[in-house]
Short mmCIF file of N, CA and C in Angstrom, two decimals:
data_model
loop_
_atom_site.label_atom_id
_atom_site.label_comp_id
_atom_site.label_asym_id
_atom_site.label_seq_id
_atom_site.Cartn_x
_atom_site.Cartn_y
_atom_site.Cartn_z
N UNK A 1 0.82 -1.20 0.00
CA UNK A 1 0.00 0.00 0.00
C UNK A 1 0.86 1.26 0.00
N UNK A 2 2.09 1.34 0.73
CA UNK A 2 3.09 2.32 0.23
C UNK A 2 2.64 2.95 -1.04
N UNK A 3 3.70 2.32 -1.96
CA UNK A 3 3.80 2.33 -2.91
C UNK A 3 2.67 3.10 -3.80
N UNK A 4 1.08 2.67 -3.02
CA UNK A 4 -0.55 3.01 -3.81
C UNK A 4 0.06 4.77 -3.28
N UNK A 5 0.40 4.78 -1.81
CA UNK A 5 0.24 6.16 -1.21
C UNK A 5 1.27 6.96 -1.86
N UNK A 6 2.70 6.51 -2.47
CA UNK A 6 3.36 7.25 -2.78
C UNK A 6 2.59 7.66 -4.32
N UNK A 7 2.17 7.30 -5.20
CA UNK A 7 1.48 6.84 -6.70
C UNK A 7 0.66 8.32 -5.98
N UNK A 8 -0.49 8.28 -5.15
CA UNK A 8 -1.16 9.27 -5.16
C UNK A 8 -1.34 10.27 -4.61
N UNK A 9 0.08 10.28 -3.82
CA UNK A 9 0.73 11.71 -3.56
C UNK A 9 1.52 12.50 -4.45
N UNK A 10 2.14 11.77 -5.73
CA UNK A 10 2.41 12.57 -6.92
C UNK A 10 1.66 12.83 -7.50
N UNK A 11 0.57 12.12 -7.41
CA UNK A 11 -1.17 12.64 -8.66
C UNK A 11 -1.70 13.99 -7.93
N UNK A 12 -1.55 13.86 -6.47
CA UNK A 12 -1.85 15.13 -6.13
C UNK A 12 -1.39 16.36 -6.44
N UNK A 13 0.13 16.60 -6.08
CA UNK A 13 0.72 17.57 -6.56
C UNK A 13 0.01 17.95 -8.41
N UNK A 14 0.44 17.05 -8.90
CA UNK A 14 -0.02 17.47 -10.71
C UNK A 14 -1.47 17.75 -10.59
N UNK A 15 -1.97 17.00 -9.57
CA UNK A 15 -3.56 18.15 -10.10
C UNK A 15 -3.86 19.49 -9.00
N UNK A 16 -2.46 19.93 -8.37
CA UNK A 16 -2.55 21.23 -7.79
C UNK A 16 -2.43 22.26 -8.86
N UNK A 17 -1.38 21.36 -9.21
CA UNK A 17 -0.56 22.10 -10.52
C UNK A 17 -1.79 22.67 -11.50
N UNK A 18 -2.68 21.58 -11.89
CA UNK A 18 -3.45 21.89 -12.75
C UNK A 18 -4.25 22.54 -12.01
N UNK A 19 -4.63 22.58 -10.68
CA UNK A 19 -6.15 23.79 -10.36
C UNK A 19 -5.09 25.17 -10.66
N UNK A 20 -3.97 24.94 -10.60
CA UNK A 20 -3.36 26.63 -10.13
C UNK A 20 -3.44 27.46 -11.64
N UNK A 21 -3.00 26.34 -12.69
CA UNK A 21 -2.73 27.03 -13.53
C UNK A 21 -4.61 27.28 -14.34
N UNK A 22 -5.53 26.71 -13.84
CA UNK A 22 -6.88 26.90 -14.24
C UNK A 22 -7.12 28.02 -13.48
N UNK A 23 -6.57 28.28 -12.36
CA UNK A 23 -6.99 29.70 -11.60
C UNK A 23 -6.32 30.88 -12.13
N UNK A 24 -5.38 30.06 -13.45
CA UNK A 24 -4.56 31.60 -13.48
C UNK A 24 -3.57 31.91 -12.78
N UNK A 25 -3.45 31.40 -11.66
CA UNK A 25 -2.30 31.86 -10.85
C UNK A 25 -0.74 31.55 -11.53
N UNK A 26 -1.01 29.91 -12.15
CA UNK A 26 0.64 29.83 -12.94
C UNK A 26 0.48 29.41 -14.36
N UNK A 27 1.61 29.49 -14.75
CA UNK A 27 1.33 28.64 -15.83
C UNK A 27 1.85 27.59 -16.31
N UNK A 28 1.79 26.50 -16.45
CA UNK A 28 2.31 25.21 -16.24
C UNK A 28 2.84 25.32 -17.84
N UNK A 29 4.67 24.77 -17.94
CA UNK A 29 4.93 24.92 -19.06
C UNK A 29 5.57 23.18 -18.83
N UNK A 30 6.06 22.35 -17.73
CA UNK A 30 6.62 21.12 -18.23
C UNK A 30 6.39 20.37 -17.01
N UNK A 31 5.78 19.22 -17.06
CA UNK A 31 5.36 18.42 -15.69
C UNK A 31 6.01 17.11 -16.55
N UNK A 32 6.83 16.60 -16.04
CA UNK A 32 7.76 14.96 -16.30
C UNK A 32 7.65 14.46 -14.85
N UNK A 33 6.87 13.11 -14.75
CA UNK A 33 6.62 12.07 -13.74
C UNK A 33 8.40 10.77 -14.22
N UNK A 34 8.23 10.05 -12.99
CA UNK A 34 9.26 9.52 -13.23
C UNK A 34 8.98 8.04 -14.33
N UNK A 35 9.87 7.70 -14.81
CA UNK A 35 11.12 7.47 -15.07
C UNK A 35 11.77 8.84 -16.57
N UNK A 36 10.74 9.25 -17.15
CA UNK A 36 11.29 10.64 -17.79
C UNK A 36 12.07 11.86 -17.20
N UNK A 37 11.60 11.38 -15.84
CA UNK A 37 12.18 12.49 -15.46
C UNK A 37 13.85 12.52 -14.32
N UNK A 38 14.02 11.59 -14.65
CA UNK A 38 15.17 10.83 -14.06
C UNK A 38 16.51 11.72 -15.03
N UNK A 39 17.43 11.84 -14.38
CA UNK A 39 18.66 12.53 -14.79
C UNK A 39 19.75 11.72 -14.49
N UNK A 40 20.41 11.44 -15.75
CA UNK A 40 21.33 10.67 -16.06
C UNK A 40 23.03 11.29 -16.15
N UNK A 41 24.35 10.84 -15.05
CA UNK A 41 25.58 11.59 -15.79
C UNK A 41 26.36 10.75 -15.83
N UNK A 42 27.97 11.05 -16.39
CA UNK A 42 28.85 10.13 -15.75
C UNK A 42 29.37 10.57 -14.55
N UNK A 43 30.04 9.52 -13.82
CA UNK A 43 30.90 10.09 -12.74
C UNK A 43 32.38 10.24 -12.88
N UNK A 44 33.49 10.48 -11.86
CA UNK A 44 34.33 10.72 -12.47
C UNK A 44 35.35 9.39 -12.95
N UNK A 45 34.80 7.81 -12.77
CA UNK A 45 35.25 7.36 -12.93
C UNK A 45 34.64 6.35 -14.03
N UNK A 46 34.09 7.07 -14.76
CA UNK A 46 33.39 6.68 -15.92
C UNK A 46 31.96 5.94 -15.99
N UNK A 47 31.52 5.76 -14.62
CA UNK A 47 30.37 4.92 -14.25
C UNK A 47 28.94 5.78 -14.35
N UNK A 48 27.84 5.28 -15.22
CA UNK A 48 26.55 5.85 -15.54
C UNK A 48 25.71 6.07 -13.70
N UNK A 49 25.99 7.66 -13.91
CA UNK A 49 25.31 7.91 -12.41
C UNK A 49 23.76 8.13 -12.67
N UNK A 50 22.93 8.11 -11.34
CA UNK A 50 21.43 8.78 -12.32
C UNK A 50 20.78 9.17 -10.85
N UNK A 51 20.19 10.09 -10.72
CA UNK A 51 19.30 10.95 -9.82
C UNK A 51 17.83 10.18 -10.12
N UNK A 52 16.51 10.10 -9.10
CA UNK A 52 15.67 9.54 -9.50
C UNK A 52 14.53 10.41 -8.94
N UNK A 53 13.96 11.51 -9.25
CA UNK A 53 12.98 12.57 -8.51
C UNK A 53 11.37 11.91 -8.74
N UNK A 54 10.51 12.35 -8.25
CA UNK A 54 9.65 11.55 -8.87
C UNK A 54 8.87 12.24 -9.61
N UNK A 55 9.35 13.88 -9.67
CA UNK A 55 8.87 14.45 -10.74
C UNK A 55 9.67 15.79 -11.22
N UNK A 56 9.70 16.46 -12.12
CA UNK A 56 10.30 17.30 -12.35
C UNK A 56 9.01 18.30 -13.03
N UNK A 57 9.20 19.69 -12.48
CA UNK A 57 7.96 20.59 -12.58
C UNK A 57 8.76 21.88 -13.13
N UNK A 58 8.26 22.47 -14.00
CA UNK A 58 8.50 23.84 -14.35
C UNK A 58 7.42 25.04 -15.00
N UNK A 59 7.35 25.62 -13.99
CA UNK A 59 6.02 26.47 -14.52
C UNK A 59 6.36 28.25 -14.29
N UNK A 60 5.33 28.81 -15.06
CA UNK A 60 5.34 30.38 -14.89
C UNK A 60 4.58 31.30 -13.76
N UNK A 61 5.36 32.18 -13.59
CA UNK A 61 4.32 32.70 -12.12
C UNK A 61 4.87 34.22 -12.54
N UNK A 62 4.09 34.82 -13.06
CA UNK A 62 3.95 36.61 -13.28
C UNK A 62 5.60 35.99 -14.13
N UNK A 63 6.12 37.52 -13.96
CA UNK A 63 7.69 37.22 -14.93
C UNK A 63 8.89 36.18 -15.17
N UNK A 64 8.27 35.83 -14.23
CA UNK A 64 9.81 34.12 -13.26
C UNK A 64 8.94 33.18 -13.85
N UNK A 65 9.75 32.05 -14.25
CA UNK A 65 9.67 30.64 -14.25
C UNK A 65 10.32 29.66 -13.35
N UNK A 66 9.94 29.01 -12.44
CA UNK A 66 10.52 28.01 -11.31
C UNK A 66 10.28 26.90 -11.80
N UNK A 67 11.30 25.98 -11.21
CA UNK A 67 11.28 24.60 -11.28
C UNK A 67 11.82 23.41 -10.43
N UNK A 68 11.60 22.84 -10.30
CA UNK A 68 11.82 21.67 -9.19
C UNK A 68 11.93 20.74 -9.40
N UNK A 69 13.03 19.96 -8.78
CA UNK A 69 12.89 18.53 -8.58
C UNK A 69 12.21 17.76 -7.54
N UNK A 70 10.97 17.22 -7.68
CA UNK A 70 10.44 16.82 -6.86
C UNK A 70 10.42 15.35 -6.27
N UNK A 71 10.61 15.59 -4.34
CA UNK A 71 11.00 13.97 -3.85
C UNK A 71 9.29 14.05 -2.87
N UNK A 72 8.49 12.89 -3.44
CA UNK A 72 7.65 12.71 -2.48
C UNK A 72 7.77 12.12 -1.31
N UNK A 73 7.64 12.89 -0.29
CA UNK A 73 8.20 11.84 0.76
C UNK A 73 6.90 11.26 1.71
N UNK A 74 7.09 9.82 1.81
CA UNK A 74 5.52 9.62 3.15
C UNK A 74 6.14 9.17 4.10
N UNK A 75 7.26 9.58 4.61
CA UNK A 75 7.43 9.34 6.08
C UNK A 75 7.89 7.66 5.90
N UNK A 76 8.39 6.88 4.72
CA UNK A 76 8.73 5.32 5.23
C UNK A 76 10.52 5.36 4.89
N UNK A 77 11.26 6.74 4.27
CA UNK A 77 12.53 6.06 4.47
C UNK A 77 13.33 6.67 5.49
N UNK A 78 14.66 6.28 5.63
CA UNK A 78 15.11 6.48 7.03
C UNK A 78 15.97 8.01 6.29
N UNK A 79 16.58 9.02 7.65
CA UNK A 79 16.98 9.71 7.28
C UNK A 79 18.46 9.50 6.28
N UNK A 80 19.38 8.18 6.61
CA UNK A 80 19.93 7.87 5.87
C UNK A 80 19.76 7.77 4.53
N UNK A 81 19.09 7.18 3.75
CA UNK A 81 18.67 7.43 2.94
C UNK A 81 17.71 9.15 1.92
N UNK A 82 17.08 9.82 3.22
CA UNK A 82 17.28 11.01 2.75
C UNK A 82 18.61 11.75 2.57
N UNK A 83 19.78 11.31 3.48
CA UNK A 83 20.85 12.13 3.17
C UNK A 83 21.53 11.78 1.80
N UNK A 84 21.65 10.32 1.82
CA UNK A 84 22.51 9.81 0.36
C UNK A 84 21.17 10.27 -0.90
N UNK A 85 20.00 11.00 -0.62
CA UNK A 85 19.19 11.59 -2.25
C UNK A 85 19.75 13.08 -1.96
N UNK A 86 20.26 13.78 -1.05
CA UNK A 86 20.68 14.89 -0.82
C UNK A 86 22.11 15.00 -1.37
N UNK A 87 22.85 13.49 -1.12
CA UNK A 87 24.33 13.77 -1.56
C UNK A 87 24.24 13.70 -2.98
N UNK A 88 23.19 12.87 -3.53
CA UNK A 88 23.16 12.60 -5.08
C UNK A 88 23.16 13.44 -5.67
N UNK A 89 21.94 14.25 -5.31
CA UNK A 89 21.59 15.91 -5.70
C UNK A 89 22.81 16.85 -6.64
N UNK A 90 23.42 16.96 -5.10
CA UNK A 90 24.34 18.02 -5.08
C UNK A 90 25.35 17.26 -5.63
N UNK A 91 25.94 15.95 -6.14
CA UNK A 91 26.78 15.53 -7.18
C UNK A 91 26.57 16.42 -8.37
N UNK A 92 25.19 15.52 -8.77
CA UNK A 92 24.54 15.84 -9.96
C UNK A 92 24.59 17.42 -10.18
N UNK A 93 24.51 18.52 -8.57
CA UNK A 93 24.37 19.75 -9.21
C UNK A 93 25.77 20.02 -9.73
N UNK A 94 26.64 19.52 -9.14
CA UNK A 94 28.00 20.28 -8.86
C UNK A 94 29.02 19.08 -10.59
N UNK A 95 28.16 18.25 -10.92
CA UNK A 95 28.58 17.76 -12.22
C UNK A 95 28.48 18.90 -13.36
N UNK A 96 27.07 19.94 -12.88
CA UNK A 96 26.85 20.81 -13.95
C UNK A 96 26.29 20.39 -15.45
N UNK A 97 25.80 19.26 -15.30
CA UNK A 97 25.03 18.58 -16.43
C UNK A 97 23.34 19.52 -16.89
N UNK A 98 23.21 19.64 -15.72
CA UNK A 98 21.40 20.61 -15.89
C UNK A 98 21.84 22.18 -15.93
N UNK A 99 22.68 22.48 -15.57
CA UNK A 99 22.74 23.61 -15.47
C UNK A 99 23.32 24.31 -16.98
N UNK A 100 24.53 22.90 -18.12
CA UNK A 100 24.87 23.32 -19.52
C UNK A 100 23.64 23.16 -20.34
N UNK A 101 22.41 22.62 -19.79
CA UNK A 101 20.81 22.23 -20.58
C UNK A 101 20.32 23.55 -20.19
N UNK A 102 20.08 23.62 -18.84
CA UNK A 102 18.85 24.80 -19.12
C UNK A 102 19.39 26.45 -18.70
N UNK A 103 20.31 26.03 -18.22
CA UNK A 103 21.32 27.57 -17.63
C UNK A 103 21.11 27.87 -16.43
N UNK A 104 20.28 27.31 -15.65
CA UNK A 104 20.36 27.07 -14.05
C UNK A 104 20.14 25.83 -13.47
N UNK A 105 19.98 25.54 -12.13
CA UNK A 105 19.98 24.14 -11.53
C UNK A 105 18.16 24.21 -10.68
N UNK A 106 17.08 23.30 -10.84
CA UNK A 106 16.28 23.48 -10.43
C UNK A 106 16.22 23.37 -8.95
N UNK A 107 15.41 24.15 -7.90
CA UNK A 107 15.63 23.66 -6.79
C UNK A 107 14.69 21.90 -6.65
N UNK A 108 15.76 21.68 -5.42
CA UNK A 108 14.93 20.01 -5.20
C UNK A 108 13.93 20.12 -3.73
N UNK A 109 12.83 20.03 -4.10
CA UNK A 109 11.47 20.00 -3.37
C UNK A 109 11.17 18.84 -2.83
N UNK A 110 11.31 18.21 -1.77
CA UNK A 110 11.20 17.44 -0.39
C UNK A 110 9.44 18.10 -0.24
N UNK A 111 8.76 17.28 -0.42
CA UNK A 111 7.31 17.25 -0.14
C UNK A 111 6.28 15.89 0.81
N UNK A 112 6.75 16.30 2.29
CA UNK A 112 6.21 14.94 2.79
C UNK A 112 4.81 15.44 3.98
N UNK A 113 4.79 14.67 4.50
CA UNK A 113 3.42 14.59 5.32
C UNK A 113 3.27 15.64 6.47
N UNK A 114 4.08 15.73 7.21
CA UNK A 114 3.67 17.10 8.01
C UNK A 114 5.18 17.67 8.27
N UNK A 115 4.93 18.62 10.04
CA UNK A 115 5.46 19.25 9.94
C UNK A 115 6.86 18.53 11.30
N UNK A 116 6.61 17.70 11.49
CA UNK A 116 7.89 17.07 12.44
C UNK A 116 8.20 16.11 11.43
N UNK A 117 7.92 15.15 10.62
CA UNK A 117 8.65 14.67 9.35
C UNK A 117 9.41 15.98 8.50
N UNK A 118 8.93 17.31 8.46
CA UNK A 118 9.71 17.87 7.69
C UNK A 118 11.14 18.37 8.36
N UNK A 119 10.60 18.30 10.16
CA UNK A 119 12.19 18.61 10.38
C UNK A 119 12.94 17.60 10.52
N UNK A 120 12.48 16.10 10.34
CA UNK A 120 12.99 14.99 9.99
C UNK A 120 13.93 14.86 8.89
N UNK A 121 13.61 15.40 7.84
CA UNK A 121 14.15 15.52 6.72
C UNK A 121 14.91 16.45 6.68
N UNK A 122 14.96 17.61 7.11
CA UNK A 122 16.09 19.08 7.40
C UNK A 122 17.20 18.42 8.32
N UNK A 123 17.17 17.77 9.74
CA UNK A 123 17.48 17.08 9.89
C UNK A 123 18.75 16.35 8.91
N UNK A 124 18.27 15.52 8.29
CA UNK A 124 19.03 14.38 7.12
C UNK A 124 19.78 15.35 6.32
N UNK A 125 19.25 16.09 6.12
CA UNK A 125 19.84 17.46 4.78
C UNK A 125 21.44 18.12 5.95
N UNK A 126 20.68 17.98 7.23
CA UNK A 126 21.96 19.58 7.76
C UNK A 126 22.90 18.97 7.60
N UNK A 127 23.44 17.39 7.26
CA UNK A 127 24.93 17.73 7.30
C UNK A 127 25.33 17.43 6.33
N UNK A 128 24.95 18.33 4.97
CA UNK A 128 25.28 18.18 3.59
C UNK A 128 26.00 19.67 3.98
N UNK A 129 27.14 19.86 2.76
CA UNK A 129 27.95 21.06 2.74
C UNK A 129 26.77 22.55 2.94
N UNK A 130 27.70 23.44 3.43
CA UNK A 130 26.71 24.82 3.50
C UNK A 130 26.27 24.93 2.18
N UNK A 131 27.37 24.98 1.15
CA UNK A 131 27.26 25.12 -0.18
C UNK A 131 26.19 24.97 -0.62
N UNK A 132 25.95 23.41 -0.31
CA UNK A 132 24.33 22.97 -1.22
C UNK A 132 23.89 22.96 -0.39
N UNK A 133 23.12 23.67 0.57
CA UNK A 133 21.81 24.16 1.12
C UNK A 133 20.52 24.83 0.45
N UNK A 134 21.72 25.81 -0.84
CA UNK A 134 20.41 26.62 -1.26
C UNK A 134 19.60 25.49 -2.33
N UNK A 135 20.07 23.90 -2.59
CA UNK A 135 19.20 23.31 -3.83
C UNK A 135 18.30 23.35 -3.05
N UNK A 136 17.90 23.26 -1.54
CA UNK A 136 16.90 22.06 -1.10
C UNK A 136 15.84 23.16 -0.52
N UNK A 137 14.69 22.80 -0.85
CA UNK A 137 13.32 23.05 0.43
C UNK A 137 12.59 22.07 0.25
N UNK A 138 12.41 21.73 2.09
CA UNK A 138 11.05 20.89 2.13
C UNK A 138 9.71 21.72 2.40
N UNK A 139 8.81 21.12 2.15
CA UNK A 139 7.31 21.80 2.59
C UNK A 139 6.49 20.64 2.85
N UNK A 140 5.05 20.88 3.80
CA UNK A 140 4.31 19.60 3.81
C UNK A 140 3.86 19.67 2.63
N UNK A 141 2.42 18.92 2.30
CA UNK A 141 2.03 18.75 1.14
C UNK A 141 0.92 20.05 1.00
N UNK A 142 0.30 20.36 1.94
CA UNK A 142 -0.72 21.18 1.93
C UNK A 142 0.43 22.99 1.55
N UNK A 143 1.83 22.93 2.28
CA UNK A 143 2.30 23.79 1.21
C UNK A 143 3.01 23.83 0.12
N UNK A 144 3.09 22.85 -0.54
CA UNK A 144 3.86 22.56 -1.94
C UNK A 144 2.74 23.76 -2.99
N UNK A 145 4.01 23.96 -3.46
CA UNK A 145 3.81 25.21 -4.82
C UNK A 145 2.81 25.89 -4.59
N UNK A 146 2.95 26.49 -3.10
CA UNK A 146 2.29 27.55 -2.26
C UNK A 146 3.49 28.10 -1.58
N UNK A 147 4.05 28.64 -1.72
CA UNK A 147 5.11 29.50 -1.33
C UNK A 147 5.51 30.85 -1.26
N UNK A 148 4.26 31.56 -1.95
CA UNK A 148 3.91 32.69 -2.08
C UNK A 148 3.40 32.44 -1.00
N UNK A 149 2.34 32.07 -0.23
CA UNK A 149 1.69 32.23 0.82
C UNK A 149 0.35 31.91 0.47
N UNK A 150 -0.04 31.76 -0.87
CA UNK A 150 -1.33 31.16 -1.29
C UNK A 150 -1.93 30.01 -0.62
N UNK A 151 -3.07 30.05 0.05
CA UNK A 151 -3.69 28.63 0.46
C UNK A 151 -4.21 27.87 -0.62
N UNK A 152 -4.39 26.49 -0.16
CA UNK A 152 -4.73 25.55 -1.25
C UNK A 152 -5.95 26.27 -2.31
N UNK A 153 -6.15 25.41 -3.53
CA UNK A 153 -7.25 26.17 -4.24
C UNK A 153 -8.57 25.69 -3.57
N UNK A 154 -9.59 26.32 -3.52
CA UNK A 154 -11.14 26.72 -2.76
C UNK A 154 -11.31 24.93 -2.98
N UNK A 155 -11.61 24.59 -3.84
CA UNK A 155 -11.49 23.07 -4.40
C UNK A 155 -11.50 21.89 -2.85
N UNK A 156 -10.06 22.06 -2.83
CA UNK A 156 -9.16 21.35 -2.08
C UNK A 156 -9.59 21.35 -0.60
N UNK A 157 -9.77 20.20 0.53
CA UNK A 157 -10.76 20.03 1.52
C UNK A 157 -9.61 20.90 2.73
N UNK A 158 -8.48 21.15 2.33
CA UNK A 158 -7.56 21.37 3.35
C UNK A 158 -7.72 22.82 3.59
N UNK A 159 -8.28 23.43 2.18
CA UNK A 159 -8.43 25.18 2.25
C UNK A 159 -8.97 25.88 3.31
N UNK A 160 -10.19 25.20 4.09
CA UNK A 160 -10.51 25.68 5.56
C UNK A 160 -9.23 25.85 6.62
N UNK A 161 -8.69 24.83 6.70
CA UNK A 161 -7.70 24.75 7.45
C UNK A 161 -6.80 25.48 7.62
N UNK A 162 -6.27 25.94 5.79
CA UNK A 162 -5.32 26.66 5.93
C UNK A 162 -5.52 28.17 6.12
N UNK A 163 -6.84 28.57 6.49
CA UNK A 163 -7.13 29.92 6.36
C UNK A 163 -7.46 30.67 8.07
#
């Protein structure tokens, strides 16, 4: 059942995506679910490295375009394992492979269940270099690609809550 919960915690996000950009608020220019959206390099010892997000998002908001690598998280892996997707990350950023494609590095979006799992995960992250601090934010789910401060769309059962 994992697995069902992780499946429809990424369906969620993409149909935030889609109320936001039906409200107008963004405009959705590239949503890749995984395995498309998986990023492939070498390392330095010639071995095929690969990052595995479970989605990669890039959309418009007034003049800016943002984008993310997105890790769904439900609270089942250990922080070990959040740290070695944190060390991968920042390989992959510091390979400079995404950054000769699109001319910057997307931030990586940690999206899990509340708000003591998220310092669970900050946690796992603090003892990655200062350096790569700025790839990472986590948020729960109720604030993913609400970061402006927007509450969920009217739609969404959590919007009482968040108001």
């Amino acid at each position: 059942m994992m697995f069902g919960d992780h499946l429809l915690a990424g369906s969620e996000l993409f149909v935030r995506l889609r109320e936001l950009e039906a409200s107008g608020a963004i405009e959705e220019l590239e949503f890749e679910s995984e395995p498309q959206c998986w990023r492939y390099w070498m390392g330095a010892n010639g071995e095929r490295l690969v990052v595995k997000p479970d989605a990669y998002v890039r959309y418009g908001e007034g003049d800016y375009d943002h984008a993310a690598f997105v890790e769904v998280d439900q609270a089942t892996q250990s922080q070990t394992v959040i740290r070695h997707k944190g060390e991968t990350y920042a390989d992959y950023y510091h390979h400079g492979t995404e950054q000769s494609r699109l001319g910057y590095f997307p931030k990586v979006l940690f999206v899990t269940t509340g708000d003591d799992r998220r310092e669970r995960i900050a946690e796992a992250l603090a003892g990655l270099d200062a350096d790569d601090w700025q790839l990472f934010q986590v948020q729960t789910m109720a604030e993913a690609f609400a970061a402006d401060g927007r509450p969920p769309p009217e739609s969404d059962p959590r919007y009482q809550q968040a108001m």
